[in-house]
Amino acid sequence: MSLIQFEAIAKRFTASGRSQDALSDVSFAVKRGEVFGIIGLSGSGKSTLVRLINRLETPTRGKVLIDGTDLASLKPRNLIQLRRKLGMIFQQFGLLSSRTARQNVAFALELAKPRLDAGDHTRVDDLLNRVGLGDHAHKYPSQLSGGQKQRVAIARALANSPDILLCDEPTSALDGESTQGVLDLLAELNRDLGLTVVIVTHEMDVVRRICDRVAVLDHGRLAEVGDVAQVLFDPQSDAARSLGRHLLPVPPAGTGPSADRLRLTYFGEVVTGDALSAATQGADVRFSILSGQVSALKSVPYGHLIVDIAGPDRALVIERLQQRGVRVEAAA
Amino acid sequence: MNDLALFFSNIDPGEIALASWETVAMLIGSLALSVALGLPLGVWLSMTSPTGLAPNRLTYGLLSLVVNVLRSIPFVILFILLIPVTLALVGTSLGVRGAIPPLVLGAAPFFARLVETALREVDRSVVEATQALGASKRQIVLHTLLPEAMPSLIAAVTVTAIALVSYTAMAGVVGAGGLGDLAVRYGYQRFQTDVMVVTVALIIVLVQGLQMFGDALVARFHKR
Ligand SMILES: Nc1ncnc2c1ncn2[C@@H]1O[C@H](COP(=O)(O)OP(=O)(O)OP(=O)(O)O)[C@@H](O)[C@H]1O
Ligand SMILES: [Mg+2]
């Protein structure tokens, strides 16, 4: 059974007489233990969607189910209990500026019980160590870098041992290095604790680096949902195509179009294997790489090349590539 | 030296000390009550405001109206209007006791608005993060909004205290005693410029002292 399920969700905001559909007819599910991305342009409804999960927003129509429970059926007390099982982090961190890093993490526990015991204090220290901030426990947020603040926020979100961590643009206020650090931490928590991570972003690169699956939102509608590899390399919607385009190699300027142009995509061991060299072994072709990228989806390496293959044995080479697990498509 | 002594010939140190004490007593009494009434009123305003934790158009509209009406009546007029109420509450409309009800009614709504603004300016993401942690509304107010707004709240108390100093001076005109009374009775009605100078100087010292004390407290609470 899926952990989080959206069923025909619609959300309409009415502000000062004007109403706006932030979400229309959105249905999909997030599985337990996956890192799930929600991507879309600004204003496409990503934040609204993720905030439905812990009921910071309520849907106008449709249902949100967590572990099969319809959130609409929860009484206020149960809602508070639910929220304790859902961690959430924000672009702007949301740390209390009047409390130290340590006190911010302890805050999550204090809300459930006013007097913390020795075990709770140990837990707070463990959490700070886990996010790599053991040495900064007594600093105030103003004394921490953006990346460190987000780590404190993550430690705080984990304090009540949630099953799900919701992240609304967790790295959008961070520089490249801090972004990498926070994404690595999220991936590690997913791996080590089996934490289900839902991450909202407008950057396909974030999705590429840590997500298993992704939903693409376009003006409040679900454009597509699927494995990252599929959404990135074989997008079905214009929204997904335009969000992922800048990650894909393009032929360099000045090479002109060619009828021989192909797009090769391959994953996993094919990357380090002999597929490319073996395919051209003894074949009468001209094989030239125009552009390419070898990188990784989460921890799966992939290669993505734009090549021209011309010559009498072109068909043979294509067949050999496909036999060795390389996807071959025409690239105009 | 003689000229100076001559200039200050009308000064009666005993009377000045008494008037100063009356002003300070009015200030402390009315400030404490204004904060005690204005803080919950400000929290209520902020809760029920359209962007608050428990928006309620009707409640907010009514509270806002009352606050605005009280704030728009000039203090001297408010003082006179309230005389029957003051008599009923404290038995006299004169002296320090008689001044406190109108001072509080003048300052508490003012302070409440400042509280509302201070709470509204708390970073939204902090409030949402607290909500996401499963905090009740009460916990959000007590553990997030008020502590996070502490520097602004202290600044608001300072501003209110300074406004109250000027209200007490006006109250002095209509029978409350204190430095304002002294300035009017001697400085204005009897042309004793020296009394005027001294009372004004004391009021300036009081205001400066309040501002410096308030600023020091704000700095101590400011951790951003
Ligand atoms: N509280 C609200 N009141 C009125 N309209 C809202 C509210 N929250 C969101 N909206 C509107 O709903 C739409 C979706 O907003 P949302 O914040 O979910 O977008 P987003 O995809 O997260 O955008 P961004 O990348 O800029 O954060 C926007 O057009 C926004 O103006
Ligand atoms: Mg957003």
XYZ file of C-alpha atoms and ligand atoms in Angstrom:
588
model
C 0.000 0.000 0.000
C 1.215 3.471 -0.745
C 2.180 5.657 2.180
C 0.800 8.960 0.926
C -2.062 9.073 -1.521
C -3.565 12.080 -3.254
C -7.009 11.444 -4.712
C -8.459 13.965 -7.134
C -7.140 16.908 -5.159
C -8.283 20.421 -5.946
C -7.333 23.513 -4.006
C -8.842 26.905 -4.607
C -7.624 29.980 -2.764
C -9.969 32.871 -2.326
C -8.213 36.048 -1.320
C -10.009 39.412 -1.266
C -12.768 38.252 -3.585
C -10.444 36.815 -6.211
C -10.215 33.056 -6.383
C -7.441 31.028 -7.853
C -7.064 27.319 -8.518
C -3.720 26.346 -7.053
C -4.320 22.635 -7.723
C -6.752 20.843 -10.017
C -7.465 17.123 -10.148
C -4.148 15.879 -8.816
C -3.878 12.158 -8.067
C -0.776 10.120 -7.371
C 0.861 8.139 -4.587
C 4.152 8.135 -2.726
C 5.541 4.782 -1.626
C 7.072 4.027 1.715
C 10.833 4.474 1.800
C 11.266 6.410 -1.416
C 12.629 9.868 -2.051
C 9.871 11.538 -3.974
C 10.292 14.813 -5.831
C 7.615 17.370 -6.637
C 8.853 19.714 -9.316
C 7.329 22.610 -11.203
C 7.797 26.241 -12.010
C 7.080 28.985 -9.497
C 3.372 29.146 -8.721
C 2.639 25.672 -10.054
C 1.269 24.554 -6.677
C 4.171 22.537 -5.248
C 4.153 24.084 -1.788
C 0.387 23.874 -1.594
C 0.545 20.180 -2.473
C 3.196 19.262 0.079
C 1.442 21.298 2.775
C -1.682 19.202 2.270
C 0.253 16.231 3.631
C 0.570 17.675 7.138
C -2.621 19.656 6.840
C -1.032 23.106 6.852
C -3.531 23.416 3.989
C -6.797 21.577 3.503
C -7.960 20.536 0.040
C -11.053 22.145 -1.463
C -11.917 18.808 -3.076
C -10.433 15.343 -2.988
C -8.665 13.323 -0.337
C -5.234 12.925 1.153
C -4.602 9.538 2.744
C -1.624 8.638 4.875
C -1.186 4.945 5.510
C -4.786 4.567 4.401
C -6.169 7.150 6.844
C -8.154 10.005 5.344
C -6.764 13.170 6.922
C -10.189 14.808 6.738
C -11.406 12.295 9.322
C -8.841 13.353 11.942
C -9.910 15.268 15.023
C -7.693 18.189 16.087
C -5.952 16.064 18.710
C -5.150 13.347 16.211
C -3.987 15.962 13.755
C -1.391 17.139 16.254
C -0.321 13.524 16.714
C -0.091 13.097 12.954
C 2.073 16.186 12.623
C 4.505 14.794 15.144
C 4.962 11.805 12.827
C 5.644 14.101 9.888
C 8.800 16.175 9.896
C 8.940 19.259 7.730
C 11.697 21.617 6.662
C 11.422 24.895 4.781
C 13.414 27.053 2.430
C 13.669 29.737 5.119
C 14.601 27.196 7.833
C 11.996 28.364 10.353
C 14.347 28.247 13.338
C 13.537 30.187 16.475
C 16.070 32.998 16.550
C 15.743 33.272 20.320
C 16.988 29.709 20.860
C 20.316 28.000 20.281
C 20.675 25.133 17.815
C 20.342 22.687 20.674
C 17.295 24.452 22.130
C 15.687 24.498 18.703
C 15.989 20.726 18.451
C 14.810 20.274 22.037
C 11.810 22.481 21.207
C 10.305 19.696 19.089
C 10.363 17.417 22.131
C 9.198 20.091 24.580
C 5.993 20.574 22.618
C 5.047 17.007 23.447
C 6.236 17.059 27.049
C 7.313 20.151 28.956
C 9.998 18.532 31.127
C 12.706 16.743 29.219
C 14.520 13.882 30.926
C 18.112 12.718 30.537
C 17.099 10.422 27.681
C 15.601 13.335 25.759
C 18.753 15.387 26.177
C 20.832 12.501 24.904
C 18.504 12.242 21.942
C 18.957 15.940 21.158
C 22.745 15.538 21.244
C 22.566 12.432 19.066
C 20.451 14.286 16.514
C 22.871 17.206 16.402
C 25.775 14.812 15.927
C 23.871 12.929 13.265
C 23.508 16.120 11.195
C 27.127 17.027 11.868
C 26.523 19.961 14.189
C 27.749 18.563 17.491
C 30.261 21.411 17.755
C 27.733 24.145 17.049
C 25.051 23.148 19.539
C 25.256 26.355 21.539
C 25.189 28.794 18.670
C 22.184 30.898 17.816
C 20.779 30.671 14.260
C 22.294 34.067 13.447
C 25.712 32.558 14.104
C 25.211 29.645 11.700
C 25.583 29.416 7.916
C 22.563 28.615 5.749
C 23.599 25.001 5.377
C 24.096 24.634 9.117
C 20.698 26.206 9.799
C 19.037 23.713 7.480
C 20.821 20.887 9.315
C 19.458 22.154 12.621
C 16.011 22.260 11.030
C 16.467 18.665 9.846
C 17.566 17.537 13.317
C 14.508 19.263 14.775
C 12.207 17.673 12.209
C 13.598 14.254 13.111
C 13.260 14.696 16.875
C 9.915 12.929 17.121
C 11.114 10.040 14.904
C 8.815 10.791 11.968
C 8.107 8.304 9.183
C 8.010 11.030 6.578
C 10.128 14.124 6.044
C 8.518 16.874 3.975
C 10.943 19.353 2.423
C 9.759 22.568 0.764
C 12.650 23.886 -1.335
C 15.188 22.887 1.322
C 18.205 23.972 -0.701
C 16.890 26.994 -2.579
C 18.475 29.440 -0.150
C 21.819 27.622 -0.095
C 25.024 27.817 -2.101
C 26.276 24.873 -4.140
C 28.386 23.265 -1.496
C 25.769 23.499 1.269
C 23.169 22.196 -1.180
C 25.284 19.121 -1.827
C 25.763 18.617 1.915
C 22.056 18.873 2.714
C 21.065 16.595 -0.198
C 23.655 14.028 0.879
C 22.261 14.162 4.402
C 18.697 13.661 3.178
C 19.782 10.705 1.022
C 21.641 9.222 3.975
C 18.629 9.552 6.283
C 16.469 7.908 3.649
C 18.935 5.035 3.338
C 19.781 4.545 7.011
C 16.438 5.213 8.680
C 14.129 4.186 5.862
C 12.693 7.692 6.078
C 10.287 8.556 3.273
C 11.338 11.940 1.888
C 9.063 14.219 -0.115
C 11.034 17.055 -1.601
C 9.623 20.090 -3.388
C 11.980 21.825 -5.775
C 12.070 23.823 -8.968
C 15.448 22.351 -9.915
C 15.611 19.148 -11.904
C 19.185 18.781 -10.706
C 17.949 18.254 -7.142
C 15.567 15.593 -8.439
C 18.370 13.951 -10.409
C 20.637 13.814 -7.404
C 18.399 12.251 -4.769
C 14.929 11.310 -5.978
C 13.611 7.894 -6.953
C 10.418 9.202 -8.499
C 9.045 12.587 -9.326
C 5.733 14.319 -9.983
C 5.756 17.258 -12.374
C 3.257 20.037 -11.733
C 2.213 22.511 -14.370
C -0.178 25.314 -13.417
C -1.713 23.228 -10.663
C -2.146 20.108 -12.788
C -0.167 16.913 -12.658
C 1.776 16.898 -15.921
C 3.364 13.542 -15.285
C 4.657 11.256 -12.596
C 7.233 8.511 -12.866
C 10.762 7.295 -12.310
C 13.333 10.036 -12.505
C 15.105 8.342 -15.405
C 11.922 8.296 -17.403
C 10.870 11.856 -16.596
C 14.341 13.180 -17.286
C 15.314 11.182 -20.393
C 11.937 10.382 -21.859
C 9.603 13.160 -20.739
C 5.988 12.919 -21.869
C 4.954 16.474 -21.003
C 6.138 19.875 -22.094
C 6.575 20.866 -18.469
C 8.942 17.969 -17.737
C 10.810 18.552 -20.974
C 11.452 22.199 -20.252
C 12.421 21.586 -16.611
C 14.922 18.883 -17.555
C 16.250 20.347 -20.772
C 19.197 22.178 -19.281
C 20.479 18.952 -17.732
C 20.646 17.178 -21.047
C 23.574 17.576 -23.407
C 22.940 19.415 -26.639
C 25.110 19.340 -29.756
C 27.543 22.239 -29.702
C 26.782 25.266 -31.836
C 28.152 25.037 -35.323
C 27.730 21.295 -35.777
C 24.536 21.683 -37.802
C 21.712 19.177 -38.019
C 22.347 15.692 -39.276
C 20.230 12.713 -40.269
C 22.837 10.501 -38.598
C 22.308 12.035 -35.183
C 21.384 9.709 -32.319
C 20.793 10.057 -28.627
C 22.244 7.221 -26.524
C 21.155 6.638 -22.945
C 22.445 3.908 -20.666
C 22.489 3.164 -16.959
C 24.257 1.190 -14.266
C 27.027 -1.187 -15.240
C 26.656 -0.305 -18.896
C 28.414 2.949 -17.987
C 31.641 1.239 -17.015
C 31.137 -1.681 -19.442
C 32.312 -2.142 -22.999
C 29.050 -1.367 -24.808
C 30.432 1.549 -26.811
C 33.725 0.043 -27.821
C 32.251 -3.389 -28.534
C 29.481 -1.945 -30.683
C 31.901 -0.355 -33.098
C 34.441 -3.235 -33.112
C 35.290 -3.999 -36.713
C 32.245 -2.116 -37.985
C 32.561 0.195 -40.960
C 31.154 3.383 -39.401
C 32.175 6.898 -38.521
C 31.325 7.362 -34.848
C 31.630 10.842 -33.402
C 30.527 12.136 -30.004
C 29.089 15.645 -30.234
C 28.105 16.124 -26.675
C 27.587 14.006 -23.639
C 27.325 13.585 -19.978
C 28.166 10.795 -17.602
C 26.658 11.391 -14.211
C 24.371 9.701 -11.717
C 20.716 9.477 -10.820
C 20.685 9.137 -7.053
C 23.329 6.387 -6.917
C 22.781 4.910 -10.365
C 25.341 6.116 -12.897
C 24.118 7.002 -16.331
C 25.564 8.080 -19.627
C 23.789 10.278 -22.075
C 25.421 10.998 -25.412
C 24.600 12.808 -28.605
C 26.461 11.073 -31.406
C 26.604 10.895 -35.148
C 26.908 7.373 -36.501
C 27.290 7.155 -40.248
C 28.438 4.464 -42.649
C 27.415 1.112 -44.108
C 27.331 -0.695 -40.712
C 25.193 1.931 -38.940
C 22.273 -0.446 -38.423
C 24.593 -3.135 -37.068
C 26.138 -0.764 -34.542
C 22.708 0.374 -33.377
C 21.622 -3.214 -32.950
C 24.735 -4.062 -30.942
C 24.237 -1.012 -28.720
C 20.646 -2.004 -28.013
C 21.708 -5.580 -27.236
C 24.084 -4.214 -24.611
C 21.397 -2.183 -22.918
C 21.867 1.215 -24.536
C 18.709 3.069 -25.466
C 19.049 4.530 -28.936
C 16.783 7.269 -30.275
C 16.911 9.522 -33.245
C 17.913 13.040 -32.271
C 17.072 15.579 -34.899
C 26.929 82.239 40.457
C 24.675 84.766 42.064
C 22.839 85.300 38.821
C 22.236 81.575 38.608
C 20.977 81.391 42.179
C 18.734 84.327 41.444
C 17.359 82.680 38.311
C 16.427 79.541 40.245
C 15.003 81.477 43.208
C 11.522 80.017 42.839
C 12.691 76.409 43.016
C 11.400 74.470 45.982
C 13.310 71.177 46.033
C 10.695 69.502 48.212
C 7.912 70.327 45.808
C 9.959 69.244 42.795
C 10.770 65.931 44.456
C 7.102 65.320 45.287
C 5.996 66.186 41.765
C 8.687 63.906 40.314
C 7.551 61.087 42.549
C 3.931 61.605 41.459
C 4.944 61.452 37.815
C 6.982 58.291 38.349
C 4.164 56.693 40.334
C 1.621 57.496 37.600
C 4.031 56.148 35.017
C 4.773 52.881 36.798
C 1.153 52.219 37.736
C -0.299 53.013 34.343
C 2.496 51.290 32.412
C 2.071 48.061 34.382
C -1.685 48.055 33.842
C -1.420 49.080 30.189
C 0.948 46.201 29.499
C -1.199 43.782 31.496
C -4.290 44.739 29.469
C -2.661 45.594 26.159
C -0.623 42.410 25.783
C -3.572 39.996 25.789
C -5.557 42.460 23.683
C -2.701 42.642 21.167
C -2.411 38.832 21.080
C -6.157 38.622 20.524
C -5.967 41.163 17.706
C -3.129 39.292 16.061
C -4.867 35.907 16.430
C -8.147 37.093 14.907
C -6.605 39.240 12.170
C -7.122 37.997 8.590
C -3.570 36.627 8.487
C -3.659 35.351 12.065
C -3.824 31.881 13.580
C -7.589 32.025 14.167
C -8.968 34.603 11.738
C -12.327 35.986 12.779
C -13.534 38.958 10.837
C -16.226 40.027 13.290
C -14.110 39.850 16.451
C -11.178 41.527 14.749
C -13.402 44.266 13.353
C -14.931 45.022 16.749
C -11.623 44.977 18.616
C -10.066 47.145 15.950
C -12.890 49.630 16.157
C -12.641 49.976 19.940
C -8.866 50.346 19.772
C -9.063 52.933 17.017
C -11.737 54.977 18.776
C -9.761 55.073 22.028
C -6.603 55.955 20.150
C -8.154 58.765 18.181
C -9.551 60.690 21.168
C -7.014 63.315 22.308
C -5.800 62.344 25.756
C -6.984 65.471 27.606
C -10.491 64.928 26.242
C -10.388 61.221 27.088
C -9.403 62.174 30.635
C -12.384 64.503 31.027
C -14.812 62.121 29.317
C -13.795 59.372 31.688
C -14.252 61.308 34.928
C -17.508 59.512 35.861
C -15.942 56.147 35.135
C -12.821 57.087 37.065
C -14.896 58.173 40.047
C -16.738 54.872 39.989
C -13.521 52.880 39.711
C -11.150 54.576 42.171
C -13.358 57.046 44.022
C -11.560 60.171 42.858
C -10.661 61.835 39.600
C -7.756 63.727 41.144
C -4.182 62.894 42.010
C -2.190 59.845 40.972
C -5.080 57.444 41.600
C -7.505 59.471 39.563
C -5.062 59.682 36.661
C -4.417 55.974 36.299
C -7.712 54.801 34.703
C -7.613 57.356 31.860
C -3.886 56.825 31.359
C -4.427 53.074 31.019
C -7.383 53.514 28.714
C -5.301 55.820 26.568
C -2.161 53.686 26.497
C -3.408 50.080 26.530
C -4.974 50.228 23.024
C -1.849 51.943 21.727
C 0.308 49.196 23.229
C -2.058 46.503 21.910
C -1.547 47.739 18.346
C 2.201 47.685 18.801
C 1.929 44.107 20.119
C -0.167 43.110 17.120
C 2.424 44.544 14.746
C 5.295 42.936 16.632
C 3.636 39.507 16.441
C 2.785 39.928 12.778
C 6.412 40.595 12.015
C 7.573 37.263 13.402
C 8.931 35.287 10.471
C 6.139 33.225 8.923
C 8.333 30.226 8.359
C 9.018 30.040 12.106
C 5.307 29.910 12.850
C 4.717 27.301 10.159
C 7.625 25.216 11.355
C 6.164 25.268 14.862
C 2.750 24.308 13.502
C 4.333 21.495 11.522
C 5.883 20.196 14.746
C 2.385 19.681 16.108
C 2.145 22.755 18.345
C -1.276 23.906 19.537
C -2.284 27.536 18.981
C -1.594 28.243 22.619
C 1.899 26.779 22.289
C 2.525 28.779 19.146
C 1.659 32.012 20.963
C 3.532 31.209 24.176
C 6.570 29.418 22.807
C 7.063 30.926 19.380
C 5.325 34.247 18.798
C 5.992 35.958 22.121
C 9.636 34.843 22.556
C 10.463 35.588 18.917
C 8.854 39.017 19.157
C 10.548 39.815 22.488
C 12.879 42.570 21.220
C 9.974 44.295 19.426
C 7.758 43.869 22.471
C 10.325 45.506 24.715
C 10.668 48.336 22.219
C 6.868 48.642 22.287
C 6.899 48.925 26.096
C 9.522 51.667 25.798
C 7.497 53.618 23.249
C 4.383 53.232 25.405
C 6.240 54.385 28.521
C 7.431 57.495 26.717
C 3.948 58.206 25.417
C 2.707 57.802 29.000
C 5.209 60.395 30.244
C 3.638 62.929 27.931
C 0.133 61.774 28.923
C 1.013 62.256 32.613
C 2.117 65.807 31.844
C -1.237 66.451 30.191
C -3.030 64.774 33.087
C -1.222 67.225 35.331
C -3.079 70.053 33.630
C -6.415 68.579 34.684
C -5.643 67.789 38.281
C -3.433 64.751 38.383
C -0.407 66.419 39.952
C 3.143 65.573 38.968
C 5.679 67.509 36.919
C 3.134 68.570 34.322
C 1.027 70.141 37.040
C 4.053 72.003 38.376
C 4.983 73.309 34.956
C 1.471 74.626 34.349
C 0.795 76.095 37.747
C 4.119 77.854 38.255
C 5.803 78.010 34.896
C 2.758 79.018 32.901
C 0.270 80.665 35.238
C 2.841 82.521 37.387
C 5.538 83.065 34.774
C 8.148 81.298 36.885
C 10.434 80.342 34.000
C 12.888 78.581 36.316
C 10.248 76.057 37.433
C 9.352 75.474 33.797
C 12.994 74.861 32.875
C 13.560 72.435 35.727
C 10.394 70.407 35.142
C 11.068 70.189 31.422
C 14.649 69.137 32.127
C 13.416 66.413 34.494
C 10.933 65.134 31.937
C 13.658 65.025 29.305
C 15.911 63.092 31.688
C 13.075 60.667 32.390
C 12.362 60.086 28.701
C 16.046 59.698 27.880
C 16.500 57.273 30.741
C 13.535 55.169 29.616
C 14.777 55.089 26.037
C 18.298 54.063 27.028
C 17.047 51.395 29.405
C 14.657 50.061 26.765
C 17.359 50.017 24.092
C 19.728 48.172 26.392
C 17.079 45.527 27.076
C 16.295 45.150 23.379
C 19.984 44.656 22.633
C 20.190 41.988 25.301
C 17.262 40.043 23.848
C 18.277 40.469 20.256
C 19.908 37.304 18.979
C 19.324 37.680 15.287
N -2.519 31.406 1.103
C -2.753 31.680 -0.191
N -3.715 32.553 -0.550
C -3.950 32.824 -1.846
N -3.291 32.269 -2.875
C -2.321 31.393 -2.600
C -2.000 31.054 -1.239
N -0.976 30.168 -1.261
C -0.685 29.960 -2.557
N -1.491 30.686 -3.370
C -1.471 30.694 -4.841
O -1.525 29.366 -5.290
C -0.623 29.158 -6.369
C 0.331 28.037 -6.024
O 1.159 28.467 -4.979
P 2.327 27.591 -4.381
O 2.942 28.368 -3.285
O 1.816 26.236 -4.063
O 3.322 27.504 -5.609
P 4.789 26.920 -5.672
O 4.817 25.963 -6.775
O 5.221 26.447 -4.338
O 5.617 28.200 -6.087
P 7.085 28.669 -5.634
O 8.056 27.868 -6.433
O 7.111 30.114 -6.018
O 7.203 28.445 -4.160
C 0.070 30.472 -6.601
O -0.516 31.095 -7.702
C -0.169 31.263 -5.353
O -0.291 32.629 -5.638
Mg 6.675 27.099 -2.925
